Every structure is written in structure tokens, then in C-alpha cells.
Amino acid sequence: MTVGTSRPAAREGALVGGGAGTRAGPAAPGTGASGAAAPAIDPDDLPDGLVVADEHGRVVCFNAAAVRLTAVPRAEAIGRPLERALPLEDLKGRRWWALTDPYGGLAIRAGQPERNLLLPGNREVLVAARYVREEPLGPVRQVVVTLRGTEARRRTERSHAELIATVAHELRSPLTSVKGFTATLLAKWERFTDDQKRLMLETVDADAGRVTRLIAELLDISRIDSGRLEVRRQPVDIAAAIGRHIQAHTARGQSPDRFFVRVRRPLPDLWADPDKIDQVLGNLLENAVRHGEGTVTIEVAPTGPHDDEKGTAVTVSDEGPGIPEESMGRVFTRFWRGSKRGGTGLGLYIVKGIVEAHGGTITVGRGPAGGAQFRFTLPVGAPAYLS
């Protein structure tokens, strides 16, 4: 890959295209391994900051991302010594280039791994460097530096911290109950009647179920985040699946009149993972029952002309207060719980991951009666052995 640019620095294209510390081999400059011309790439198109200094330590490349991250105009950086164009310090306030000495240090060094460094004004950036030599142990001909902002890493760290805090909080209550009741039963078994023992064991069973569900949610999140969520497609009768969930809610005390199901047939054949579709339906119906009000309406229909693919669309809406407009964009993020506390706030994040793993989409809006309305689509799909 060769990077081209219209800027005066003639070497800027070659030094980026060859990669830091690499050589293209026998192919001619500007060509790939097969001899065909490689596409030119402007350094300003790179998502990370790129700063390159020549064999004299003067900057010959300073791309747009580097300008944005350092707030140093390109014209002021080009031609200046690297340590002046990019005055980095470590977290202890020591000048970074004086410590690393890329041009005068050990000849066996190939660069510096990525680390947190400070720009003037205590602005933190992630910096990595590669020392380019024309031959092993030879003098440094180029120093290639990449810069990245720390916002994404900070968000990831906060997300991990929130996940740990949520898990610790959600586990503490049921495990305390399980430990307390089992210890009591073991110590005083003969003192309790059969009814009292049954009540305590039912409580232990329910709390153990909470722990099991939480662990299942964490495993789902891990698979979604790593792209390893497996979908085992089978024929699914989604209308029948909705009926089973409604029966479960009525068995737990909900009035059958609270649910209204509308199925617009004919529906296309649907191949999906039945267990994961049950998980999606269970979460959406639970949210509508717990946080909504009035009638919960579930509509199943073929996708319409505005949808990307042929398939099935399922809409779940209620007649409650709905979701505030300012919160619509955060509904499918981790730990979103709305105005009411309770739960881990992970359910809708998992729902979105499952729907997207099937190749579908999910949206949230306001229903006809003013409550929350969730709509997800599932393409027809088919298992690999039938395609």
C-alpha cells in the first residue's frame, strides 16, 4: 500500500505507505507484491494522528488527526525538530524525547510501545513510535509516531467499572439470602415446620435463579462484544412463541385482557434461533408489563416497503407514560434503566445484540396510545446447509 499526498514533503507518501519499520521488498515503489499499482492514501484520511520525522529529527509529515489532537497547526510543525513540534512529557513531567533518545539510543531498539503521555496543558494522548532503519543496527532514518485520543479508552474503562459495580450489587442480595437461609436450615432444621422449610427453600431457589440469569446475561454480553454470539437457525413460529409468553404472564397473575395480539398473515417463513427469540420476546414483554400501563399490544406482520429486507416485523407497545425523547438514543446502551430503578439495565442491550446477530434491526419510539413502542425485524434467513 502506498500513501500519496500533494504536499511538498516528497518522502511523505513512501514513509507512510511502507509501514513503520518495514520494507516493500523487490517490488518497485508504489506497487504491491504482484507488481500492480497500489491505491494511494492521503495521510489525512488516517483515523489516528501520524507524525513522521526524517533522519535529522525534523518533522516531514503531520496529518490532520495530529493537528486536531495536538492543536498545533501543520505549518508550524513541518520542518521543526520532533521534540519541539511534539513536546511530550510522561506522567511524571519528564520530557519524553530526552528520555527515549530515538536517534542516539541503542541500535537494537525498534520503537516504543503505546503509552499515555501528556501534551502541553496536561492533555493526555496515547503515543506509539517506530524507528525505521535501512539495515539492522543501522542509523535511524525515520521516526514514525502515532497518536490517539484517550476518550474511547476512558469510556471502555468506565463501562467495565460500571459492569463490575452492577454485578457486585446484583449478586450481593441473592447470595446473602441464599447463604442466610441455608445456614439457618442447617443449624436449626428440626425447629422448623415443613411449610417453613418449603418457604425458605423456595426463596433460595428464586434467588439462585436470579444469580443464574445474571451470569447468563454476562455471558451474552461477552459474546456480543466479541462478535461470538452464535445463532442456530431453525423454523420458528413467532406467533406461537408470543402466545407462550402471554400464557406465562397470565399464570403469574396478569389478566388475559391486558394483552392484545394481532397477526397479519401470510407471514414469510422465519428461520431463527428459537431460544434467543424467546429471550427477545420475554424481555420486551416483561418491560411492557413492568414499566408500562394499560393494554400491551403485540403485532406480527410481514416487513413493509420501508424495511431493508423481506422478513417478519414484531411490534410491542403499551399505554404507559413512554420513554422521554431525550432518552430514546440511550435505550439500547448498557445499564439504561429509565426513570424506574430495578434490574441490571442489560436486557435491552442484549436484545439489540441478538436481533442484529440475526441480521435484523430494532427501534424504539412512541406507540399510538403514547406508551413505549419497540419494533424489531427478522429477515427470512436460512441455515447454511440449506443456502
Short mmCIF file of C-alpha atoms in Angstrom, two decimals, residues 1 18 53 56 92 96 112 123 126 130-131 139 149 152 170 178 221 240 248 264 285 308 316 326 350 354 358 387:
data_model
loop_
_atom_site.label_atom_id
_atom_site.label_comp_id
_atom_site.label_asym_id
_atom_site.label_seq_id
_atom_site.Cartn_x
_atom_site.Cartn_y
_atom_site.Cartn_z
CA MET A 1 0.00 0.00 0.00
CA GLY A 18 5.71 1.18 3.53
CA ALA A 53 10.48 12.81 11.39
CA HIS A 56 17.76 14.65 11.03
CA LYS A 92 5.85 12.37 35.99
CA TRP A 96 9.72 12.19 26.65
CA GLN A 112 8.23 2.45 21.78
CA ARG A 123 -3.89 16.89 27.52
CA LEU A 126 -1.84 7.56 23.56
CA ARG A 130 8.56 3.02 15.44
CA TYR A 131 12.20 3.59 14.50
CA PRO A 139 21.15 4.61 11.98
CA GLY A 149 -7.14 10.26 21.91
CA ALA A 152 -12.58 5.75 23.80
CA GLU A 170 -26.91 -7.62 41.86
CA VAL A 178 -29.07 -18.00 49.90
CA ILE A 221 -22.68 -9.54 26.70
CA ALA A 240 -46.94 -19.34 18.86
CA ALA A 248 -46.68 -17.42 31.33
CA ARG A 264 -51.21 -10.21 9.86
CA LEU A 285 -42.99 -8.18 27.13
CA ASP A 308 -34.31 -3.29 4.12
CA VAL A 316 -44.63 -4.41 21.20
CA GLU A 326 -34.03 12.70 25.33
CA ILE A 350 -28.67 -7.92 24.86
CA ILE A 354 -29.46 -10.78 19.45
CA HIS A 358 -29.89 -12.43 13.16
CA SER A 387 -28.47 -21.96 1.27
#
